[in-house]
Coordinates of C-alpha atoms (C1' of nucleotides) in Angstrom, one line a residue:
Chain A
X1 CA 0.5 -40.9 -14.0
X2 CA -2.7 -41.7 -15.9
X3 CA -4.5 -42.2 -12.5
X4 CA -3.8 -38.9 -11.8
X5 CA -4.5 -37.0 -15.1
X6 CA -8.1 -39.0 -15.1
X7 CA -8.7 -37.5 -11.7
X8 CA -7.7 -33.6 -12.8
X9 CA -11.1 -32.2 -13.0
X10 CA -9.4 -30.6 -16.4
X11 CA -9.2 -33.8 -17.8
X12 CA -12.7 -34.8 -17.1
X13 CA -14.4 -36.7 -20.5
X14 CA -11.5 -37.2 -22.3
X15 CA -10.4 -40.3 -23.4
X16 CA -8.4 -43.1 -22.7
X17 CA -6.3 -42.5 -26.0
X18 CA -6.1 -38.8 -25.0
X19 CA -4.9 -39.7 -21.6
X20 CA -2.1 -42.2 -22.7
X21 CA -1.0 -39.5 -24.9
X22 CA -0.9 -36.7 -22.4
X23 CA 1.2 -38.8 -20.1
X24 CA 4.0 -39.0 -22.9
X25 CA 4.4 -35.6 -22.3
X26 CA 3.9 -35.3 -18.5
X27 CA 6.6 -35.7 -15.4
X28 CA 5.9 -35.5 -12.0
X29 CA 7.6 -33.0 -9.4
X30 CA 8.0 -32.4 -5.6
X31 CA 8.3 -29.1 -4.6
X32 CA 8.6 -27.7 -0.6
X33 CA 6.6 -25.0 0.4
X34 CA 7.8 -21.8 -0.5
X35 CA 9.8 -23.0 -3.3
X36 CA 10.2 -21.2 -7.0
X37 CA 8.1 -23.1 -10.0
X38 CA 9.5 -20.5 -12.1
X39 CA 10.0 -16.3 -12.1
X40 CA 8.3 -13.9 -14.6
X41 CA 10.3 -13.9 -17.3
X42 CA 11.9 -17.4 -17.2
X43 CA 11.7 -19.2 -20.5
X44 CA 8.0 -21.4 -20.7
X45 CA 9.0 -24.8 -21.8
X46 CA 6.3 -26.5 -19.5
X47 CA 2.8 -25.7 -18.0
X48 CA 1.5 -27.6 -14.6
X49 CA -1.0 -29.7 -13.1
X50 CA -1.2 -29.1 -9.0
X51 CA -1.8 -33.1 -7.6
X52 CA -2.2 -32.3 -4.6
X53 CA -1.0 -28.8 -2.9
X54 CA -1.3 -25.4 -3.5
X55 CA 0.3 -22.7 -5.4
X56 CA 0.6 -18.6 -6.3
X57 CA 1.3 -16.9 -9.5
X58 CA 2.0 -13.2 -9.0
X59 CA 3.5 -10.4 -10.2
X60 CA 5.7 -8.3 -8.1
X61 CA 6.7 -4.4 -8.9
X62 CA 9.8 -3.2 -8.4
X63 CA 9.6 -1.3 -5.1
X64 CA 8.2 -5.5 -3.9
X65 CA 4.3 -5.3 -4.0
X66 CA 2.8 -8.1 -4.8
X67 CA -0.3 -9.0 -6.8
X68 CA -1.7 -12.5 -7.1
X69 CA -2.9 -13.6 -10.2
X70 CA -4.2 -16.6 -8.6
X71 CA -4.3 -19.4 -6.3
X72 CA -4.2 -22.9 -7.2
X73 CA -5.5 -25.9 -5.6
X74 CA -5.7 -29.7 -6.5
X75 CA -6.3 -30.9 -9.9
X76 CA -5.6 -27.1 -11.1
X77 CA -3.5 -25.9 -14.1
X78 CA -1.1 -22.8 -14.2
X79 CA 0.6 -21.5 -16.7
X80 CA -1.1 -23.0 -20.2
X81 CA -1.0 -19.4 -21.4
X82 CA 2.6 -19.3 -21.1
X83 CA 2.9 -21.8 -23.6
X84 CA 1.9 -19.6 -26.6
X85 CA 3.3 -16.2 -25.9
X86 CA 6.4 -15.9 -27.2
X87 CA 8.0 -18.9 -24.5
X88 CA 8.1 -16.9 -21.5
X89 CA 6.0 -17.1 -18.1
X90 CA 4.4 -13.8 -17.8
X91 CA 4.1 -14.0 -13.6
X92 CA 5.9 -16.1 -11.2
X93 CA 4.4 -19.1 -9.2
X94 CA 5.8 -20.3 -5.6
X95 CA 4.3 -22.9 -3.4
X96 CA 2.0 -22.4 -0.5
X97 CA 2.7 -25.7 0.6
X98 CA 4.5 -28.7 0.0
X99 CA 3.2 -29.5 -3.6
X100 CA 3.2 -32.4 -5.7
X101 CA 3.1 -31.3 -9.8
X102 CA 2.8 -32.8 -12.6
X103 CA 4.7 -30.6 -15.5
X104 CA 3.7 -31.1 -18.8
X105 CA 6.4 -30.4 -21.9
X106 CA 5.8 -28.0 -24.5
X107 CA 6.4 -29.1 -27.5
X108 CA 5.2 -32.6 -26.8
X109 CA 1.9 -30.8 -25.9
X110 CA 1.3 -28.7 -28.3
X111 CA 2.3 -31.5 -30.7
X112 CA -0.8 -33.4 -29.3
X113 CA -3.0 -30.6 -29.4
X114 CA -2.6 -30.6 -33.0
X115 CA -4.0 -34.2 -33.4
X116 CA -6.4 -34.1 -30.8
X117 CA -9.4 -31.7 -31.2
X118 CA -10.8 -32.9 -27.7
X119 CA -8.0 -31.9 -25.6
X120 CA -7.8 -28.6 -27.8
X121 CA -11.4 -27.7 -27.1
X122 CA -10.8 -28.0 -23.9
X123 CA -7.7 -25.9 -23.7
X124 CA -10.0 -23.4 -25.3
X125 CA -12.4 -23.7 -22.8
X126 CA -9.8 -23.0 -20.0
X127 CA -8.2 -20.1 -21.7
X128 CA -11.4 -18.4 -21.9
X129 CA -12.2 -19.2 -18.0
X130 CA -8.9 -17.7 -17.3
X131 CA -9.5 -14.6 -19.7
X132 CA -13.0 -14.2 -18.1
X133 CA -11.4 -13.8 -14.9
X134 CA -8.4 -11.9 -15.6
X135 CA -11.5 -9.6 -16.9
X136 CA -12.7 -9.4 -13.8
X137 CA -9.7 -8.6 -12.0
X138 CA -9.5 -6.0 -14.2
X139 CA -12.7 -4.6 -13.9
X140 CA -12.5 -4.3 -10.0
X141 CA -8.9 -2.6 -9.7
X142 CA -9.8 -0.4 -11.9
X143 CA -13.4 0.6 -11.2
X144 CA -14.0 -0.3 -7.9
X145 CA -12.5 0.4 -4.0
X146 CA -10.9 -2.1 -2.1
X147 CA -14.6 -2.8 0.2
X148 CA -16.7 -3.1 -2.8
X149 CA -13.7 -5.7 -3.9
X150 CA -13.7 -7.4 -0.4
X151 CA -18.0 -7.7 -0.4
X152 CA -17.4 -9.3 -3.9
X153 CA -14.9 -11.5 -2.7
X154 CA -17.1 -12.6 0.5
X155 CA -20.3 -13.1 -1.7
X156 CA -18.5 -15.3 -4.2
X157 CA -17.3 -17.3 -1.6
X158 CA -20.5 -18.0 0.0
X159 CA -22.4 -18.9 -3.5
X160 CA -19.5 -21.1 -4.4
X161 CA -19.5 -23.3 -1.3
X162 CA -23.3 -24.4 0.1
X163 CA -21.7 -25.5 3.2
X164 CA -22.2 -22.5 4.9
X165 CA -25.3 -22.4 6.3
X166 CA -25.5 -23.3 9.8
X167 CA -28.8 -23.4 12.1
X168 CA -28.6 -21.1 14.9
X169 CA -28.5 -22.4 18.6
X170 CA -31.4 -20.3 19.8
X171 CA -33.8 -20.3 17.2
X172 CA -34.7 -21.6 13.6
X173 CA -33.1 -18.7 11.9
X174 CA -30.1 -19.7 9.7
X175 CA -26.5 -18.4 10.2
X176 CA -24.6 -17.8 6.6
X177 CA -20.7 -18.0 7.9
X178 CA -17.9 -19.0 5.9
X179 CA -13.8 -19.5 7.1
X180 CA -10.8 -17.9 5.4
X181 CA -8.5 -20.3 3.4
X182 CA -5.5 -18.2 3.3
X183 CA -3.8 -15.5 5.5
X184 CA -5.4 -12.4 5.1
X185 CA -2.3 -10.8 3.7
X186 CA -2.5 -13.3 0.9
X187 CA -5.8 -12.3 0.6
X188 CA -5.1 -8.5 0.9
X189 CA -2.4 -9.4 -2.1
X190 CA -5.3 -11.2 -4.0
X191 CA -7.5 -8.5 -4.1
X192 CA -5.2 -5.4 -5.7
X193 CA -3.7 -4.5 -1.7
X194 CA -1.9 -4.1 1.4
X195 CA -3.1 -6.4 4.8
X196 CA -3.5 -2.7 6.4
X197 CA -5.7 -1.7 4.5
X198 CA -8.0 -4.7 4.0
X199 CA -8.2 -5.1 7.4
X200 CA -9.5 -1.6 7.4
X201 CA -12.5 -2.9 4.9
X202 CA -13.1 -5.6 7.4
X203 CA -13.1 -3.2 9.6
X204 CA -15.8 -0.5 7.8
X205 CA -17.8 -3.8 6.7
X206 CA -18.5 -5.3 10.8
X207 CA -18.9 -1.3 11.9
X208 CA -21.8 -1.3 9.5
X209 CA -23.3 -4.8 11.0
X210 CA -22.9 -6.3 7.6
X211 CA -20.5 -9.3 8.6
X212 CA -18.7 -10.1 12.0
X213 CA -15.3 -11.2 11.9
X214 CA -13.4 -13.6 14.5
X215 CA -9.7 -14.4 13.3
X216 CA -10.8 -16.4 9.9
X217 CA -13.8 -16.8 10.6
X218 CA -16.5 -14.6 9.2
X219 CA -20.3 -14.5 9.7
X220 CA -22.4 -12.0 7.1
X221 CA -25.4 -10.7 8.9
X222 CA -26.8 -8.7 6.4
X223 CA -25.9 -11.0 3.0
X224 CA -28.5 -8.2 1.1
X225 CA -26.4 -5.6 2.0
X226 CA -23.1 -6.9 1.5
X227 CA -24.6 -8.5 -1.8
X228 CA -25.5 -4.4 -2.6
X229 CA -22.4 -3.6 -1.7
X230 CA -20.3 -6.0 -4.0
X231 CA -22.6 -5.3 -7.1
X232 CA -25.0 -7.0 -7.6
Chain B
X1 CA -16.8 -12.9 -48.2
X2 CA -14.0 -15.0 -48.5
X3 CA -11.8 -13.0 -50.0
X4 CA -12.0 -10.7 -47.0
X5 CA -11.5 -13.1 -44.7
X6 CA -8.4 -13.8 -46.7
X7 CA -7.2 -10.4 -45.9
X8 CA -7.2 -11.0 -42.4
X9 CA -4.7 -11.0 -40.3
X10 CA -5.9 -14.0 -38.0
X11 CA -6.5 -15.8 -40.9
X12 CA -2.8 -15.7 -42.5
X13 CA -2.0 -19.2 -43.4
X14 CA -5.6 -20.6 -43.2
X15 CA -6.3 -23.5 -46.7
X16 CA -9.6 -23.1 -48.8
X17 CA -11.4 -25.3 -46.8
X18 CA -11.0 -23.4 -43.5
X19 CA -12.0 -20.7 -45.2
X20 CA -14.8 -21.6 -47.2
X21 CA -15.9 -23.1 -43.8
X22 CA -15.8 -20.0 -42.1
X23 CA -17.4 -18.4 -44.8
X24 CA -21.1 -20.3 -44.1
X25 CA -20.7 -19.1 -40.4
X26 CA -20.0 -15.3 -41.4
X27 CA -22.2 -12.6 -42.2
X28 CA -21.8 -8.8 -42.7
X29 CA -22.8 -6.1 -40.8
X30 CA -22.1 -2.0 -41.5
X31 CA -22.1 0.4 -37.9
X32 CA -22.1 4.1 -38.0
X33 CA -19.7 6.1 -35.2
X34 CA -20.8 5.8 -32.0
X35 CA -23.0 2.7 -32.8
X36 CA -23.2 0.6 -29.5
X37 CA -22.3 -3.1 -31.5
X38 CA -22.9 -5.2 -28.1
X39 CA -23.6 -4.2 -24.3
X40 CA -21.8 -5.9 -21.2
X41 CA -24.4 -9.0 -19.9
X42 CA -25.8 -9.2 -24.2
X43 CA -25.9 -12.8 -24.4
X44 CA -22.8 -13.8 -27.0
X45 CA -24.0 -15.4 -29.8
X46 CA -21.1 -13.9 -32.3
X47 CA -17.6 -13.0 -32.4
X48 CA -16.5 -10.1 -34.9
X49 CA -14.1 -9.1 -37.5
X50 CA -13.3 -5.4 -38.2
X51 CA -13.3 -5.2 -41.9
X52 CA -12.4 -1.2 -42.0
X53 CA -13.1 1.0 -39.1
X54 CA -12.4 1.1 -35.2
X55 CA -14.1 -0.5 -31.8
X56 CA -13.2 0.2 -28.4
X57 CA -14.2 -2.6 -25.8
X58 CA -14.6 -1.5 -22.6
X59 CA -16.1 -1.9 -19.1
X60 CA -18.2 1.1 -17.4
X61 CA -18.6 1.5 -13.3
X62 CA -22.0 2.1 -12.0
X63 CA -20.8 5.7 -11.3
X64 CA -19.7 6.4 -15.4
X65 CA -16.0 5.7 -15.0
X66 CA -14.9 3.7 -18.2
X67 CA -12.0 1.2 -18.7
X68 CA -11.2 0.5 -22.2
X69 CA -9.9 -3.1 -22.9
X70 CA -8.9 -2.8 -26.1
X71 CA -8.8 -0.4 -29.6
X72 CA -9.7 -2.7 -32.7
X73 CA -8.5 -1.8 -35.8
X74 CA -9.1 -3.0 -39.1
X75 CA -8.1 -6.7 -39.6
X76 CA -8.7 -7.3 -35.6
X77 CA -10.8 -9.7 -34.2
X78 CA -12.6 -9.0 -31.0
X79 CA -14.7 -11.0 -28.0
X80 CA -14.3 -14.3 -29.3
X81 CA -13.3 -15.5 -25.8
X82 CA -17.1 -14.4 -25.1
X83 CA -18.5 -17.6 -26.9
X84 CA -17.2 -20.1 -24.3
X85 CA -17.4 -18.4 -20.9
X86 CA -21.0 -18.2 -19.8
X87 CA -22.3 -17.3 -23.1
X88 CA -22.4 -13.5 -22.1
X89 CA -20.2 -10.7 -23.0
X90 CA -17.9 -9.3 -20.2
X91 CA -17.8 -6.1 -21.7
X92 CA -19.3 -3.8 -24.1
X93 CA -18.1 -2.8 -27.8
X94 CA -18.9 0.2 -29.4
X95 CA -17.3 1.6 -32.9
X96 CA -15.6 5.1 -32.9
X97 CA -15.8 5.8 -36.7
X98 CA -18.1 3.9 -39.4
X99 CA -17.3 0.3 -39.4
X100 CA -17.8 -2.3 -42.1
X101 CA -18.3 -6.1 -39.4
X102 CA -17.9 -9.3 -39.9
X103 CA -20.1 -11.5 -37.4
X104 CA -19.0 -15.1 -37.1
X105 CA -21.9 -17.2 -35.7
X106 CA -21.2 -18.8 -32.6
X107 CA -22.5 -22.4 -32.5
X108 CA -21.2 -22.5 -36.5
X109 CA -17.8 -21.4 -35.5
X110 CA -17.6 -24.0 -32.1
X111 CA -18.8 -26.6 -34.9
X112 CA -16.1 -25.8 -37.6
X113 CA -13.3 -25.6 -34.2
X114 CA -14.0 -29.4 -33.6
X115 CA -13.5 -30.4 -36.8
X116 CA -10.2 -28.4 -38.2
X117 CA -7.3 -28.3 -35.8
X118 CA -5.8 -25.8 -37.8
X119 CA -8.2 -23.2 -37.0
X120 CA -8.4 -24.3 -33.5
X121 CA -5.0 -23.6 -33.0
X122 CA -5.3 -20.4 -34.6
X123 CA -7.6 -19.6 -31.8
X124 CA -5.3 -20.5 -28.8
X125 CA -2.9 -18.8 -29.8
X126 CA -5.1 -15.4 -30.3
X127 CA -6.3 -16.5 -27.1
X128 CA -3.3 -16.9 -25.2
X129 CA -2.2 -13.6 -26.8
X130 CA -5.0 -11.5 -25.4
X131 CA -4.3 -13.4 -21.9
X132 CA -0.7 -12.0 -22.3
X133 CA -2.8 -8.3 -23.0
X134 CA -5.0 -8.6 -19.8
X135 CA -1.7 -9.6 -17.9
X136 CA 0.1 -6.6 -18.7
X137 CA -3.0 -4.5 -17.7
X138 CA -3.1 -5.8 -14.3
X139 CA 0.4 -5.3 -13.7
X140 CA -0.2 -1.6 -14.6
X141 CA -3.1 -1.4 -13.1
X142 CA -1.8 -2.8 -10.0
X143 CA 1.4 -2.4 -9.4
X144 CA 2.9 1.3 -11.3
X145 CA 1.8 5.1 -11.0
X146 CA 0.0 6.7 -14.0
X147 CA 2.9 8.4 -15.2
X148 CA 4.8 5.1 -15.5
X149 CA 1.7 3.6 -17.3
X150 CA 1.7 6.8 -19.6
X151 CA 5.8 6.4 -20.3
X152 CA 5.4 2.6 -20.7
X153 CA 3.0 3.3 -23.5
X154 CA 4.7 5.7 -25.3
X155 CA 8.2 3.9 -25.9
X156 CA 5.9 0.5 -26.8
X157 CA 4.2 3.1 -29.1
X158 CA 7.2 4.4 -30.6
X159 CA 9.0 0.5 -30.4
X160 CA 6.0 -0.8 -32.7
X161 CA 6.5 1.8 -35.3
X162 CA 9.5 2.2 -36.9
X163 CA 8.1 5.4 -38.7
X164 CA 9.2 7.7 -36.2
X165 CA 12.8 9.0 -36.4
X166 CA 13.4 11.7 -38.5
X167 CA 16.4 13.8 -39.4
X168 CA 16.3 17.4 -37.5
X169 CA 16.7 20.3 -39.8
X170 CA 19.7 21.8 -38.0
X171 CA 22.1 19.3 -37.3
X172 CA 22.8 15.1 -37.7
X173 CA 21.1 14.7 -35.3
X174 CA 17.7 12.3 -35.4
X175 CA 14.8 12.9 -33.3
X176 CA 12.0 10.4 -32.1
X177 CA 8.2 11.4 -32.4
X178 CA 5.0 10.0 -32.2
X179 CA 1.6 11.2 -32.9
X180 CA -1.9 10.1 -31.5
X181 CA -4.0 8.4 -32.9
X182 CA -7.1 9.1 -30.5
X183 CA -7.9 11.5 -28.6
X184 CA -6.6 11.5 -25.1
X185 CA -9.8 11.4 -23.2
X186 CA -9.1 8.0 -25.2
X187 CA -6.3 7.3 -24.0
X188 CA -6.6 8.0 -20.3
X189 CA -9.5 5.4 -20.4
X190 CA -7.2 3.0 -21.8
X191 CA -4.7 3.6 -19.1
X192 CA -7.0 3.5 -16.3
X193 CA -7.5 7.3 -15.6
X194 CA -9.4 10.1 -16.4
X195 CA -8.3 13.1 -18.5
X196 CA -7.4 15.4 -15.9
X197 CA -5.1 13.2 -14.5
X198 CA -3.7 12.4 -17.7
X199 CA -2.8 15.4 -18.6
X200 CA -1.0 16.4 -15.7
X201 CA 1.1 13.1 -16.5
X202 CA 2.1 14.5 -19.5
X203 CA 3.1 18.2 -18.3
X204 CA 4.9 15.9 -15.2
X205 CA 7.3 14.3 -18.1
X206 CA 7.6 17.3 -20.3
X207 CA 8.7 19.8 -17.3
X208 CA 11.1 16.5 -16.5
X209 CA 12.6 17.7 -20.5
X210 CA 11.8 13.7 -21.1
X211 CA 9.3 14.6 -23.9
X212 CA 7.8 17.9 -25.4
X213 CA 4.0 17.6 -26.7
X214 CA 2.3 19.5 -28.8
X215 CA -1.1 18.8 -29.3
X216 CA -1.4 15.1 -30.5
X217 CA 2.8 15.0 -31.5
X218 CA 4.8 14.0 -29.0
X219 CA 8.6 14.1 -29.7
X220 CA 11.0 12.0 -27.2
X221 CA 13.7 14.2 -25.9
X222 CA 15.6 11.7 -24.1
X223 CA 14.3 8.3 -24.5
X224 CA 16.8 6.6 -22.2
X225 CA 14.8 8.4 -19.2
X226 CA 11.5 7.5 -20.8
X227 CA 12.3 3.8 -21.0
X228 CA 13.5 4.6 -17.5
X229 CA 10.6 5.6 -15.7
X230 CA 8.4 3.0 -18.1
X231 CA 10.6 0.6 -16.2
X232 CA 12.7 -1.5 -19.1
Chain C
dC1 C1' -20.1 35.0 -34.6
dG2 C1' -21.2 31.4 -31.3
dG3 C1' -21.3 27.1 -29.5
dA4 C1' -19.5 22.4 -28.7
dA5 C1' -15.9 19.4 -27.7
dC6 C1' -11.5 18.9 -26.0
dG7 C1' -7.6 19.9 -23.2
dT8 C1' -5.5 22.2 -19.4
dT9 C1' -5.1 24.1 -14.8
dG10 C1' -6.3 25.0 -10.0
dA11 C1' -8.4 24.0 -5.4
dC12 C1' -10.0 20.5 -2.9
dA13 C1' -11.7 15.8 -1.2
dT14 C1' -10.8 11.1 -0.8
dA15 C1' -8.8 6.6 -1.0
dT16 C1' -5.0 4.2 -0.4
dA17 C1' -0.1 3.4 0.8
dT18 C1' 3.5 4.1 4.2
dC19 C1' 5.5 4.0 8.5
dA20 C1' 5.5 3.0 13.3
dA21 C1' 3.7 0.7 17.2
dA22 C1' 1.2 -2.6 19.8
dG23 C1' -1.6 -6.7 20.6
dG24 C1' -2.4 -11.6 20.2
dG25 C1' -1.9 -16.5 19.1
dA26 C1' 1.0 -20.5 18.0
dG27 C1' 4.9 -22.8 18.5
dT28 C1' 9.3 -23.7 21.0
dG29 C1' 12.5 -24.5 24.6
dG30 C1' 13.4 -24.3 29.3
Chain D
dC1 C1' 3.5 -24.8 32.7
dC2 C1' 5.7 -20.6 31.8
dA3 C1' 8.4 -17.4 29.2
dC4 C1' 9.9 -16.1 24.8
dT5 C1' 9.9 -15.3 20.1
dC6 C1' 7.9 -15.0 15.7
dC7 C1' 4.5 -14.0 12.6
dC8 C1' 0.2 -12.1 11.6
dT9 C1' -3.1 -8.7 12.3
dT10 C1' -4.8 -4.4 13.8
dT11 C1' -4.7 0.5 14.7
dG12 C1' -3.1 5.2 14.4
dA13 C1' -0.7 9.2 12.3
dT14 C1' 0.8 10.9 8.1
dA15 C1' 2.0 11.3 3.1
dT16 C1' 0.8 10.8 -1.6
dA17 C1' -1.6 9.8 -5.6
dT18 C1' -5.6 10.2 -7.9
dG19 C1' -10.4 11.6 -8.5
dT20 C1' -13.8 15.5 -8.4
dC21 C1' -15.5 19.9 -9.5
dA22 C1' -15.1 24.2 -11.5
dA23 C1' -13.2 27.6 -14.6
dC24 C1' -10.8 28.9 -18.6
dG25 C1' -8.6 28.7 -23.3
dT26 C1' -8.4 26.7 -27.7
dT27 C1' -9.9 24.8 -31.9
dC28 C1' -13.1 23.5 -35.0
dC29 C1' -17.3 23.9 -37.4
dG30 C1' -21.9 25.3 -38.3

DNA sequence: CGGAACGTTGACATATATCAAAGGGAGTGG
DNA sequence: CCACTCCCTTTGATATATGTCAACGTTCCG
């Protein structure tokens, strides 16, 4: 268990006293893919650390669309929030794939939180990651159209990862390409949408030569443009 | 200094050595209406406390369209997730009446954090509580019609208050009312609209004989329905 | 009295969702 | 290796919600 909290890029820097304390609180969990962490609404006694997998939390309106809150990967946390807002999860999460978690008690948390000004920092620090992006999310459903969305989307992608320049076969210019990580439905679902309609902004996006799409794969011709496009 | 702090709300529970450590990282500012306290992109060196008046925080589109975040209102704190994330603020403040500020220096306050647990705590919680905000705006935003969004507000309006039912003249009978408190060019921001729009919301649910308005006073005629279409 | 700010209403444009259909790729079983 | 199915994606036709623009009425205040 402490192996695996000291390799949670959350956990970075703290420690070892920290650590043996955190794993008082901590249990570890298989879950298939596709299973139910937990529904909106469900009482919050526990937040999570993602060992290795990959999970959603979404909400989902009445009439069933879906909007994803976020994706998590290996060595993230969900659902800290949860913890301090009157003890119930405010989304649902579901596997994407088989997942292994490590779930972290309430109480016992919070408890060392209290003693621990390291560990509270840095729950500080994440709650303010996760307010900046819920800030963003915010700004683009409700100020910007779904191919302004999907150029900001493709840019941050690129400038996240600096494996995506490739030399091109014919001469020394440089290729900027990057590959899809999830369906594009999930994606469509990601970004405040329906698959038909983001495959329409993939669509408008390679009729205006700014990107080329094959399947996942997606090459930006024009990164200026689509970097105009997205915002800035 | 301190005795204002004292007075506020966030600081409820707070022992004289918090405050008197707040106090050397505080300072006061005044703001007339319309006074722009901080744009979107200012670098964040402060968080604030509203001591009397009102601030809106909001985000603008490149083409004018606002989306307020929040109304703060005396005793409120606002954009302290803003000192960990970046060191810019997501979002622009400005007041809507004369305001009297606090300003709560940033490296100070990050300083005092580490060293009082008590006050850290504080601040997850306020954090976790404006993550459960933002939530609840995406889901609107994202998921329901404008006229739910408008409904929705209206019975949390009415929920918060307990001010509101009053005995009609001609009968036993008790009637539920509300009345603005800004203007509604206000409020559509705050919903994610524009005025127009907003307007035609409300004539939608008064033709439906779910609420009458008048002006700024809106009296529920059959709350049941409201809660209805606000969806629980 | 006159103008400004606000709210409302109408006609219209546009973006997005909905519904239906078809294509294509991956996997499965024969 | 082929046929079949399933799932994802794409495309088209259409409906709906919302934004845009313009006009008008009201209230408030100088």
């Amino acid at each position: 268990l402490k192996d695996i909290l000291r390799k949670t890029k959350r956990c970075k820097g703290f420690d070892e006293k920290s650590l043996d304390e955190l794993v008082l609180a901590a249990s570890i969990k298989t879950a298939a893919k596709g299973e139910i962490i937990f529904y909106e609404k469900d009482p919050a006694y526990a937040f999570y650390v993602i060992e290795k997998g990959k999970v959603k939390v979404f909400k989902m309106s009445p009439d069933g669309k879906e909007q994803i809150l976020m994706i998590a990967n290996d060595g993230d946390t969900f659902a800290e929030a949860a913890m301090f807002t009157g003890g119930i999860y405010p989304a649902s999460a579901q596997t994407l794939e088989k997942t292994e978690l490590m779930v972290i008690n309430r109480d016992r948390f919070v408890n060392i939180l209290e003693r621990n000004p390291h560990i509270a920092m840095n729950l500080i620090a994440r709650l303010s990651e996760l307010l900046h992006k819920l800030n963003r999310l915010v700004e683009e459903l409700s100020l910007t159209d779904i191919t302004t969305r999907l150029a900001h989307y493709i840019v941050n992608e690129i400038d996240s990862h600096d494996l995506n320049v490739k030399e091109s076969g014919t001469n020394s210019n440089y290729k900027l390409s990057l590959t899809l990580k999830e369906k594009k439905s999930t994606l469509a679902s990601q970004l405040g949408t329906i698959p038909e309609t983001l495959s329409r902004s993939f669509a408008k996006l390679s009729k205006e030569k700014v990107i080329s799409v094959d399947g996942a794969d997606i090459e930006i011709l024009d990164y200026d443009h689509l970097s105009n496009i997205a915002g800035q």
